[in-house]
Amino acid sequence: MSLSLDPEIAEALALMADATAGATAGTARPEVGDIEGRRAFWEPIIGAASNAQPMPADVTMTDHTVTAADGAQITVRWYVKDGATPGSAVVFFHGGGYIFGHIDLFDGPVARYVAASGVPMLSVEYRRAPEFPFPTPLEDAYAALRWLHDRAPELGVDRDRIAVMGDSAGGGVAAALAILTRERGGPKIAHQILIMPMLDDRPTTPDPHIEPYALWSYDDSRTAWPALLGEAAGGPGVPPTAAPARLEDATGLPPAYIEVGQLDVFRDEDLAYAAKLSRAGVPVEFHLHPGAPHEFDSIAFKADVAQRATADRVRVLTSL
């Protein structure tokens, strides 16, 4: 028996196609290397998926400015549930293959995590490739983490209970940041929550079981990694802070929660990364969701598999 799409996800995909038909009219699936085409194709889809869910009324958002390593000013957005007890916090990195997406598009998902868990989050407007290739996105992430550590007392945050979290490319940023902070001796990260993370820049032979259902496709990855890494992508000299799958020694990394869909092009690299962390003695909780493609939780948020995934994430957040 071959792999198949979860029926509830299939139904949601059909509804999403109808809902975004106007926004993406005349926009064909972009060719390999077409950055602007992917921005035009994907951002309306992400926006429609986010807007389909209600925005919590009990979460307050406040923007701040962080100075990055090169002196640039980047925006971070602090989300707090009204009346929540101070304690842990999460630095969140949005998805988008390093080439599209911004914090406004992900206001809904972040606010819903905060409302459900009571844990405040700092969402980071890290700069995108190819305009700002590696290491700029990672250095922006590091600057945001340092900013939260420095201001932890005034924000009611325990420095020992700060986690990092991200989905897709944002999951890759979170994983890379955990490696970077180990190399630099801090700031401390209590947990890494990696949602369908994008981890490996090396060419992948397309899996015929996945290709028919791939929302984020192999061609998307073939476009995104060179945008981030240039000609180095796929070569021998890529560091694990750029592509965490390159990591050889995972000793001392923070505990990890990792999940991916069985129909996600990142499935194999995420399985391998979870095993690598486990072999190094890092506590790992791993979930492989049957019948689920990339970003299944946004597109089919009412599906049972998405509800289970969201409940698991909230459980981990509340345990920080």
PDB file of C-alpha atoms in Angstrom, residues 41-249:
ATOM      1  CA  PHE A  41       2.650  32.409  -4.983  1.00  0.00           C
ATOM      2  CA  TRP A  42       3.068  31.511  -1.314  1.00  0.00           C
ATOM      3  CA  GLU A  43       2.335  34.625   0.714  1.00  0.00           C
ATOM      4  CA  PRO A  44      -1.374  34.835  -0.270  1.00  0.00           C
ATOM      5  CA  ILE A  45      -1.768  31.144   0.591  1.00  0.00           C
ATOM      6  CA  ILE A  46      -0.142  31.571   4.012  1.00  0.00           C
ATOM      7  CA  GLY A  47      -2.208  34.680   4.676  1.00  0.00           C
ATOM      8  CA  ALA A  48      -5.467  32.952   3.755  1.00  0.00           C
ATOM      9  CA  ALA A  49      -4.646  29.971   5.993  1.00  0.00           C
ATOM     10  CA  SER A  50      -3.840  32.231   8.923  1.00  0.00           C
ATOM     11  CA  ASN A  51      -6.918  34.418   8.466  1.00  0.00           C
ATOM     12  CA  ALA A  52      -9.174  31.363   8.437  1.00  0.00           C
ATOM     13  CA  GLN A  53      -8.623  30.994  12.173  1.00  0.00           C
ATOM     14  CA  PRO A  54      -9.828  33.451  14.821  1.00  0.00           C
ATOM     15  CA  MET A  55      -7.344  35.866  16.355  1.00  0.00           C
ATOM     16  CA  PRO A  56      -7.264  35.639  20.179  1.00  0.00           C
ATOM     17  CA  ALA A  57      -8.701  38.691  21.920  1.00  0.00           C
ATOM     18  CA  ASP A  58      -6.656  38.209  25.078  1.00  0.00           C
ATOM     19  CA  VAL A  59      -3.153  38.535  23.599  1.00  0.00           C
ATOM     20  CA  THR A  60      -1.316  41.876  23.531  1.00  0.00           C
ATOM     21  CA  MET A  61       1.336  42.522  20.882  1.00  0.00           C
ATOM     22  CA  THR A  62       4.122  45.101  21.228  1.00  0.00           C
ATOM     23  CA  ASP A  63       6.857  45.853  18.687  1.00  0.00           C
ATOM     24  CA  HIS A  64      10.464  46.524  19.687  1.00  0.00           C
ATOM     25  CA  THR A  65      13.658  47.208  17.760  1.00  0.00           C
ATOM     26  CA  VAL A  66      16.802  45.102  18.054  1.00  0.00           C
ATOM     27  CA  THR A  67      20.240  46.055  16.783  1.00  0.00           C
ATOM     28  CA  ALA A  68      21.731  43.245  14.708  1.00  0.00           C
ATOM     29  CA  ALA A  69      25.410  42.334  14.447  1.00  0.00           C
ATOM     30  CA  ASP A  70      25.898  44.555  11.384  1.00  0.00           C
ATOM     31  CA  GLY A  71      24.177  47.528  13.032  1.00  0.00           C
ATOM     32  CA  ALA A  72      20.881  47.082  11.200  1.00  0.00           C
ATOM     33  CA  GLN A  73      17.636  47.570  13.109  1.00  0.00           C
ATOM     34  CA  ILE A  74      15.260  44.600  13.030  1.00  0.00           C
ATOM     35  CA  THR A  75      11.746  44.348  14.412  1.00  0.00           C
ATOM     36  CA  VAL A  76      10.734  41.857  17.077  1.00  0.00           C
ATOM     37  CA  ARG A  77       7.158  41.447  18.268  1.00  0.00           C
ATOM     38  CA  TRP A  78       6.358  40.513  21.880  1.00  0.00           C
ATOM     39  CA  TYR A  79       3.125  38.590  22.458  1.00  0.00           C
ATOM     40  CA  VAL A  80       1.738  38.297  26.004  1.00  0.00           C
ATOM     41  CA  LYS A  81      -1.498  36.739  27.217  1.00  0.00           C
ATOM     42  CA  ASP A  82      -3.463  39.094  29.440  1.00  0.00           C
ATOM     43  CA  GLY A  83      -3.037  38.125  33.089  1.00  0.00           C
ATOM     44  CA  ALA A  84      -0.478  35.380  32.391  1.00  0.00           C
ATOM     45  CA  THR A  85       1.962  34.437  35.141  1.00  0.00           C
ATOM     46  CA  PRO A  86       5.574  35.457  34.329  1.00  0.00           C
ATOM     47  CA  GLY A  87       8.159  32.736  33.845  1.00  0.00           C
ATOM     48  CA  SER A  88       9.157  30.999  30.625  1.00  0.00           C
ATOM     49  CA  ALA A  89       9.294  32.550  27.150  1.00  0.00           C
ATOM     50  CA  VAL A  90       9.888  31.508  23.541  1.00  0.00           C
ATOM     51  CA  VAL A  91      11.747  33.148  20.668  1.00  0.00           C
ATOM     52  CA  PHE A  92       9.818  32.268  17.496  1.00  0.00           C
ATOM     53  CA  PHE A  93      11.040  32.192  13.882  1.00  0.00           C
ATOM     54  CA  HIS A  94       8.544  32.074  11.021  1.00  0.00           C
ATOM     55  CA  GLY A  95       8.745  29.862   7.973  1.00  0.00           C
ATOM     56  CA  GLY A  96       9.151  30.754   4.321  1.00  0.00           C
ATOM     57  CA  GLY A  97      12.179  28.878   3.030  1.00  0.00           C
ATOM     58  CA  TYR A  98      14.409  31.777   4.091  1.00  0.00           C
ATOM     59  CA  ILE A  99      13.131  33.653   1.021  1.00  0.00           C
ATOM     60  CA  PHE A 100       9.611  34.849   1.919  1.00  0.00           C
ATOM     61  CA  GLY A 101       7.346  35.428   4.883  1.00  0.00           C
ATOM     62  CA  HIS A 102       7.319  38.058   7.611  1.00  0.00           C
ATOM     63  CA  ILE A 103       6.050  38.374  11.169  1.00  0.00           C
ATOM     64  CA  ASP A 104       2.714  39.934  10.152  1.00  0.00           C
ATOM     65  CA  LEU A 105       1.802  36.784   8.210  1.00  0.00           C
ATOM     66  CA  PHE A 106       2.368  34.699  11.334  1.00  0.00           C
ATOM     67  CA  ASP A 107       0.623  36.901  13.893  1.00  0.00           C
ATOM     68  CA  GLY A 108      -2.273  34.469  14.089  1.00  0.00           C
ATOM     69  CA  PRO A 109      -0.327  31.247  14.760  1.00  0.00           C
ATOM     70  CA  VAL A 110       1.969  32.905  17.308  1.00  0.00           C
ATOM     71  CA  ALA A 111      -0.898  34.613  19.145  1.00  0.00           C
ATOM     72  CA  ARG A 112      -2.817  31.342  19.277  1.00  0.00           C
ATOM     73  CA  TYR A 113       0.162  29.527  20.812  1.00  0.00           C
ATOM     74  CA  VAL A 114       0.417  32.273  23.425  1.00  0.00           C
ATOM     75  CA  ALA A 115      -3.308  32.219  24.181  1.00  0.00           C
ATOM     76  CA  ALA A 116      -3.395  28.443  24.542  1.00  0.00           C
ATOM     77  CA  SER A 117      -0.218  28.055  26.610  1.00  0.00           C
ATOM     78  CA  GLY A 118       0.064  31.324  28.523  1.00  0.00           C
ATOM     79  CA  VAL A 119       3.737  31.470  27.480  1.00  0.00           C
ATOM     80  CA  PRO A 120       4.844  34.788  25.929  1.00  0.00           C
ATOM     81  CA  MET A 121       6.640  34.740  22.594  1.00  0.00           C
ATOM     82  CA  LEU A 122       9.047  37.008  20.746  1.00  0.00           C
ATOM     83  CA  SER A 123       8.596  36.753  16.970  1.00  0.00           C
ATOM     84  CA  VAL A 124      11.607  37.854  14.931  1.00  0.00           C
ATOM     85  CA  GLU A 125      11.640  39.709  11.610  1.00  0.00           C
ATOM     86  CA  TYR A 126      14.918  38.134  10.517  1.00  0.00           C
ATOM     87  CA  ARG A 127      16.120  39.320   7.145  1.00  0.00           C
ATOM     88  CA  ARG A 128      15.504  37.136   4.105  1.00  0.00           C
ATOM     89  CA  ALA A 129      17.698  35.647   1.422  1.00  0.00           C
ATOM     90  CA  PRO A 130      18.874  36.253  -1.244  1.00  0.00           C
ATOM     91  CA  GLU A 131      19.048  39.947  -0.340  1.00  0.00           C
ATOM     92  CA  PHE A 132      20.553  38.945   3.008  1.00  0.00           C
ATOM     93  CA  PRO A 133      22.231  35.528   2.727  1.00  0.00           C
ATOM     94  CA  PHE A 134      23.789  33.442   5.488  1.00  0.00           C
ATOM     95  CA  PRO A 135      24.825  34.302   8.145  1.00  0.00           C
ATOM     96  CA  THR A 136      22.539  37.364   8.343  1.00  0.00           C
ATOM     97  CA  PRO A 137      19.274  35.529   9.211  1.00  0.00           C
ATOM     98  CA  LEU A 138      21.042  33.556  11.942  1.00  0.00           C
ATOM     99  CA  GLU A 139      22.824  36.609  13.337  1.00  0.00           C
ATOM    100  CA  ASP A 140      19.471  38.406  13.454  1.00  0.00           C
ATOM    101  CA  ALA A 141      18.082  35.455  15.406  1.00  0.00           C
ATOM    102  CA  TYR A 142      21.039  35.544  17.796  1.00  0.00           C
ATOM    103  CA  ALA A 143      20.581  39.288  18.359  1.00  0.00           C
ATOM    104  CA  ALA A 144      16.903  38.734  19.203  1.00  0.00           C
ATOM    105  CA  LEU A 145      17.770  35.985  21.683  1.00  0.00           C
ATOM    106  CA  ARG A 146      20.367  38.226  23.326  1.00  0.00           C
ATOM    107  CA  TRP A 147      17.824  41.056  23.490  1.00  0.00           C
ATOM    108  CA  LEU A 148      15.327  38.833  25.328  1.00  0.00           C
ATOM    109  CA  HIS A 149      17.975  37.556  27.735  1.00  0.00           C
ATOM    110  CA  ASP A 150      19.110  41.101  28.481  1.00  0.00           C
ATOM    111  CA  ARG A 151      15.558  42.305  29.154  1.00  0.00           C
ATOM    112  CA  ALA A 152      14.288  39.187  30.888  1.00  0.00           C
ATOM    113  CA  PRO A 153      13.872  40.771  34.354  1.00  0.00           C
ATOM    114  CA  GLU A 154      11.780  43.693  33.123  1.00  0.00           C
ATOM    115  CA  LEU A 155       9.621  41.345  31.010  1.00  0.00           C
ATOM    116  CA  GLY A 156       9.105  38.912  33.878  1.00  0.00           C
ATOM    117  CA  VAL A 157      11.026  36.149  32.119  1.00  0.00           C
ATOM    118  CA  ASP A 158      13.265  33.555  33.742  1.00  0.00           C
ATOM    119  CA  ARG A 159      16.488  33.432  31.706  1.00  0.00           C
ATOM    120  CA  ASP A 160      16.796  29.714  32.416  1.00  0.00           C
ATOM    121  CA  ARG A 161      13.408  29.034  30.812  1.00  0.00           C
ATOM    122  CA  ILE A 162      13.805  30.619  27.364  1.00  0.00           C
ATOM    123  CA  ALA A 163      13.179  28.277  24.428  1.00  0.00           C
ATOM    124  CA  VAL A 164      13.439  28.687  20.664  1.00  0.00           C
ATOM    125  CA  MET A 165      10.751  27.594  18.224  1.00  0.00           C
ATOM    126  CA  GLY A 166      10.186  27.744  14.501  1.00  0.00           C
ATOM    127  CA  ASP A 167       8.407  26.084  11.623  1.00  0.00           C
ATOM    128  CA  SER A 168       9.919  25.097   8.278  1.00  0.00           C
ATOM    129  CA  ALA A 169      12.844  27.469   7.619  1.00  0.00           C
ATOM    130  CA  GLY A 170      12.118  28.983  11.018  1.00  0.00           C
ATOM    131  CA  GLY A 171      12.669  25.542  12.507  1.00  0.00           C
ATOM    132  CA  GLY A 172      16.016  25.499  10.742  1.00  0.00           C
ATOM    133  CA  VAL A 173      16.853  28.894  12.248  1.00  0.00           C
ATOM    134  CA  ALA A 174      15.911  27.644  15.725  1.00  0.00           C
ATOM    135  CA  ALA A 175      18.043  24.496  15.327  1.00  0.00           C
ATOM    136  CA  ALA A 176      20.981  26.513  13.989  1.00  0.00           C
ATOM    137  CA  LEU A 177      20.663  29.008  16.835  1.00  0.00           C
ATOM    138  CA  ALA A 178      20.897  26.176  19.365  1.00  0.00           C
ATOM    139  CA  ILE A 179      24.160  25.104  17.713  1.00  0.00           C
ATOM    140  CA  LEU A 180      25.484  28.680  17.568  1.00  0.00           C
ATOM    141  CA  THR A 181      24.794  29.386  21.229  1.00  0.00           C
ATOM    142  CA  ARG A 182      26.640  26.195  22.147  1.00  0.00           C
ATOM    143  CA  GLU A 183      29.618  27.420  20.098  1.00  0.00           C
ATOM    144  CA  ARG A 184      29.523  30.886  21.670  1.00  0.00           C
ATOM    145  CA  GLY A 185      28.801  29.753  25.209  1.00  0.00           C
ATOM    146  CA  GLY A 186      25.331  31.279  25.428  1.00  0.00           C
ATOM    147  CA  PRO A 187      22.822  32.705  25.867  1.00  0.00           C
ATOM    148  CA  LYS A 188      21.235  29.614  27.330  1.00  0.00           C
ATOM    149  CA  ILE A 189      18.427  27.899  25.424  1.00  0.00           C
ATOM    150  CA  ALA A 190      16.181  25.686  27.540  1.00  0.00           C
ATOM    151  CA  HIS A 191      14.436  23.828  24.707  1.00  0.00           C
ATOM    152  CA  GLN A 192      14.258  23.760  20.912  1.00  0.00           C
ATOM    153  CA  ILE A 193      10.836  23.225  19.343  1.00  0.00           C
ATOM    154  CA  LEU A 194      11.304  22.344  15.675  1.00  0.00           C
ATOM    155  CA  ILE A 195       8.153  22.129  13.579  1.00  0.00           C
ATOM    156  CA  MET A 196       8.784  20.392  10.218  1.00  0.00           C
ATOM    157  CA  PRO A 197      12.239  22.054  10.145  1.00  0.00           C
ATOM    158  CA  MET A 198      14.255  22.733   6.979  1.00  0.00           C
ATOM    159  CA  LEU A 199      17.692  21.378   7.861  1.00  0.00           C
ATOM    160  CA  ASP A 200      19.650  19.935   4.914  1.00  0.00           C
ATOM    161  CA  ASP A 201      20.980  21.875   1.935  1.00  0.00           C
ATOM    162  CA  ARG A 202      22.277  18.802   0.106  1.00  0.00           C
ATOM    163  CA  PRO A 203      20.438  17.587  -3.010  1.00  0.00           C
ATOM    164  CA  THR A 204      17.702  15.054  -2.308  1.00  0.00           C
ATOM    165  CA  THR A 205      16.399  12.433  -4.706  1.00  0.00           C
ATOM    166  CA  PRO A 206      12.656  13.086  -4.923  1.00  0.00           C
ATOM    167  CA  ASP A 207      10.554  10.456  -3.179  1.00  0.00           C
ATOM    168  CA  PRO A 208       7.791   9.286  -5.546  1.00  0.00           C
ATOM    169  CA  HIS A 209       5.542   8.641  -2.542  1.00  0.00           C
ATOM    170  CA  ILE A 210       5.810  12.298  -1.486  1.00  0.00           C
ATOM    171  CA  GLU A 211       6.001  14.217  -4.775  1.00  0.00           C
ATOM    172  CA  PRO A 212       2.268  14.113  -5.603  1.00  0.00           C
ATOM    173  CA  TYR A 213       1.422  15.712  -2.247  1.00  0.00           C
ATOM    174  CA  ALA A 214       4.354  18.078  -1.755  1.00  0.00           C
ATOM    175  CA  LEU A 215       3.127  21.579  -0.976  1.00  0.00           C
ATOM    176  CA  TRP A 216       6.661  22.814  -0.375  1.00  0.00           C
ATOM    177  CA  SER A 217       8.337  20.976  -3.248  1.00  0.00           C
ATOM    178  CA  TYR A 218      11.798  19.691  -4.045  1.00  0.00           C
ATOM    179  CA  ASP A 219      12.099  22.550  -6.566  1.00  0.00           C
ATOM    180  CA  ASP A 220      11.298  25.010  -3.778  1.00  0.00           C
ATOM    181  CA  SER A 221      14.231  23.618  -1.781  1.00  0.00           C
ATOM    182  CA  ARG A 222      16.470  23.735  -4.851  1.00  0.00           C
ATOM    183  CA  THR A 223      15.624  27.429  -5.041  1.00  0.00           C
ATOM    184  CA  ALA A 224      15.813  28.338  -1.373  1.00  0.00           C
ATOM    185  CA  TRP A 225      19.150  26.838  -0.353  1.00  0.00           C
ATOM    186  CA  PRO A 226      21.209  28.554  -3.091  1.00  0.00           C
ATOM    187  CA  ALA A 227      19.423  31.805  -2.202  1.00  0.00           C
ATOM    188  CA  LEU A 228      20.673  31.437   1.366  1.00  0.00           C
ATOM    189  CA  LEU A 229      24.104  29.917   0.713  1.00  0.00           C
ATOM    190  CA  GLY A 230      24.996  30.894  -2.848  1.00  0.00           C
ATOM    191  CA  GLU A 231      27.324  28.570  -4.730  1.00  0.00           C
ATOM    192  CA  ALA A 232      28.282  26.845  -1.475  1.00  0.00           C
ATOM    193  CA  ALA A 233      24.870  25.148  -1.275  1.00  0.00           C
ATOM    194  CA  GLY A 234      25.231  21.379  -1.443  1.00  0.00           C
ATOM    195  CA  GLY A 235      29.017  21.557  -1.325  1.00  0.00           C
ATOM    196  CA  PRO A 236      31.442  20.266   1.297  1.00  0.00           C
ATOM    197  CA  GLY A 237      32.051  23.466   3.233  1.00  0.00           C
ATOM    198  CA  VAL A 238      28.584  24.327   4.580  1.00  0.00           C
ATOM    199  CA  PRO A 239      28.633  24.703   8.384  1.00  0.00           C
ATOM    200  CA  PRO A 240      25.923  23.263  10.645  1.00  0.00           C
ATOM    201  CA  THR A 241      24.948  26.776  11.697  1.00  0.00           C
ATOM    202  CA  ALA A 242      23.758  27.211   8.104  1.00  0.00           C
ATOM    203  CA  ALA A 243      22.333  23.710   7.582  1.00  0.00           C
ATOM    204  CA  PRO A 244      21.929  21.883  10.903  1.00  0.00           C
ATOM    205  CA  ALA A 245      21.832  18.476   9.200  1.00  0.00           C
ATOM    206  CA  ARG A 246      25.590  18.967   8.645  1.00  0.00           C
ATOM    207  CA  LEU A 247      26.149  18.718  12.395  1.00  0.00           C
ATOM    208  CA  GLU A 248      28.540  15.930  13.391  1.00  0.00           C
ATOM    209  CA  ASP A 249      28.538  16.281  17.187  1.00  0.00           C
TER     210      ASP A 249
END
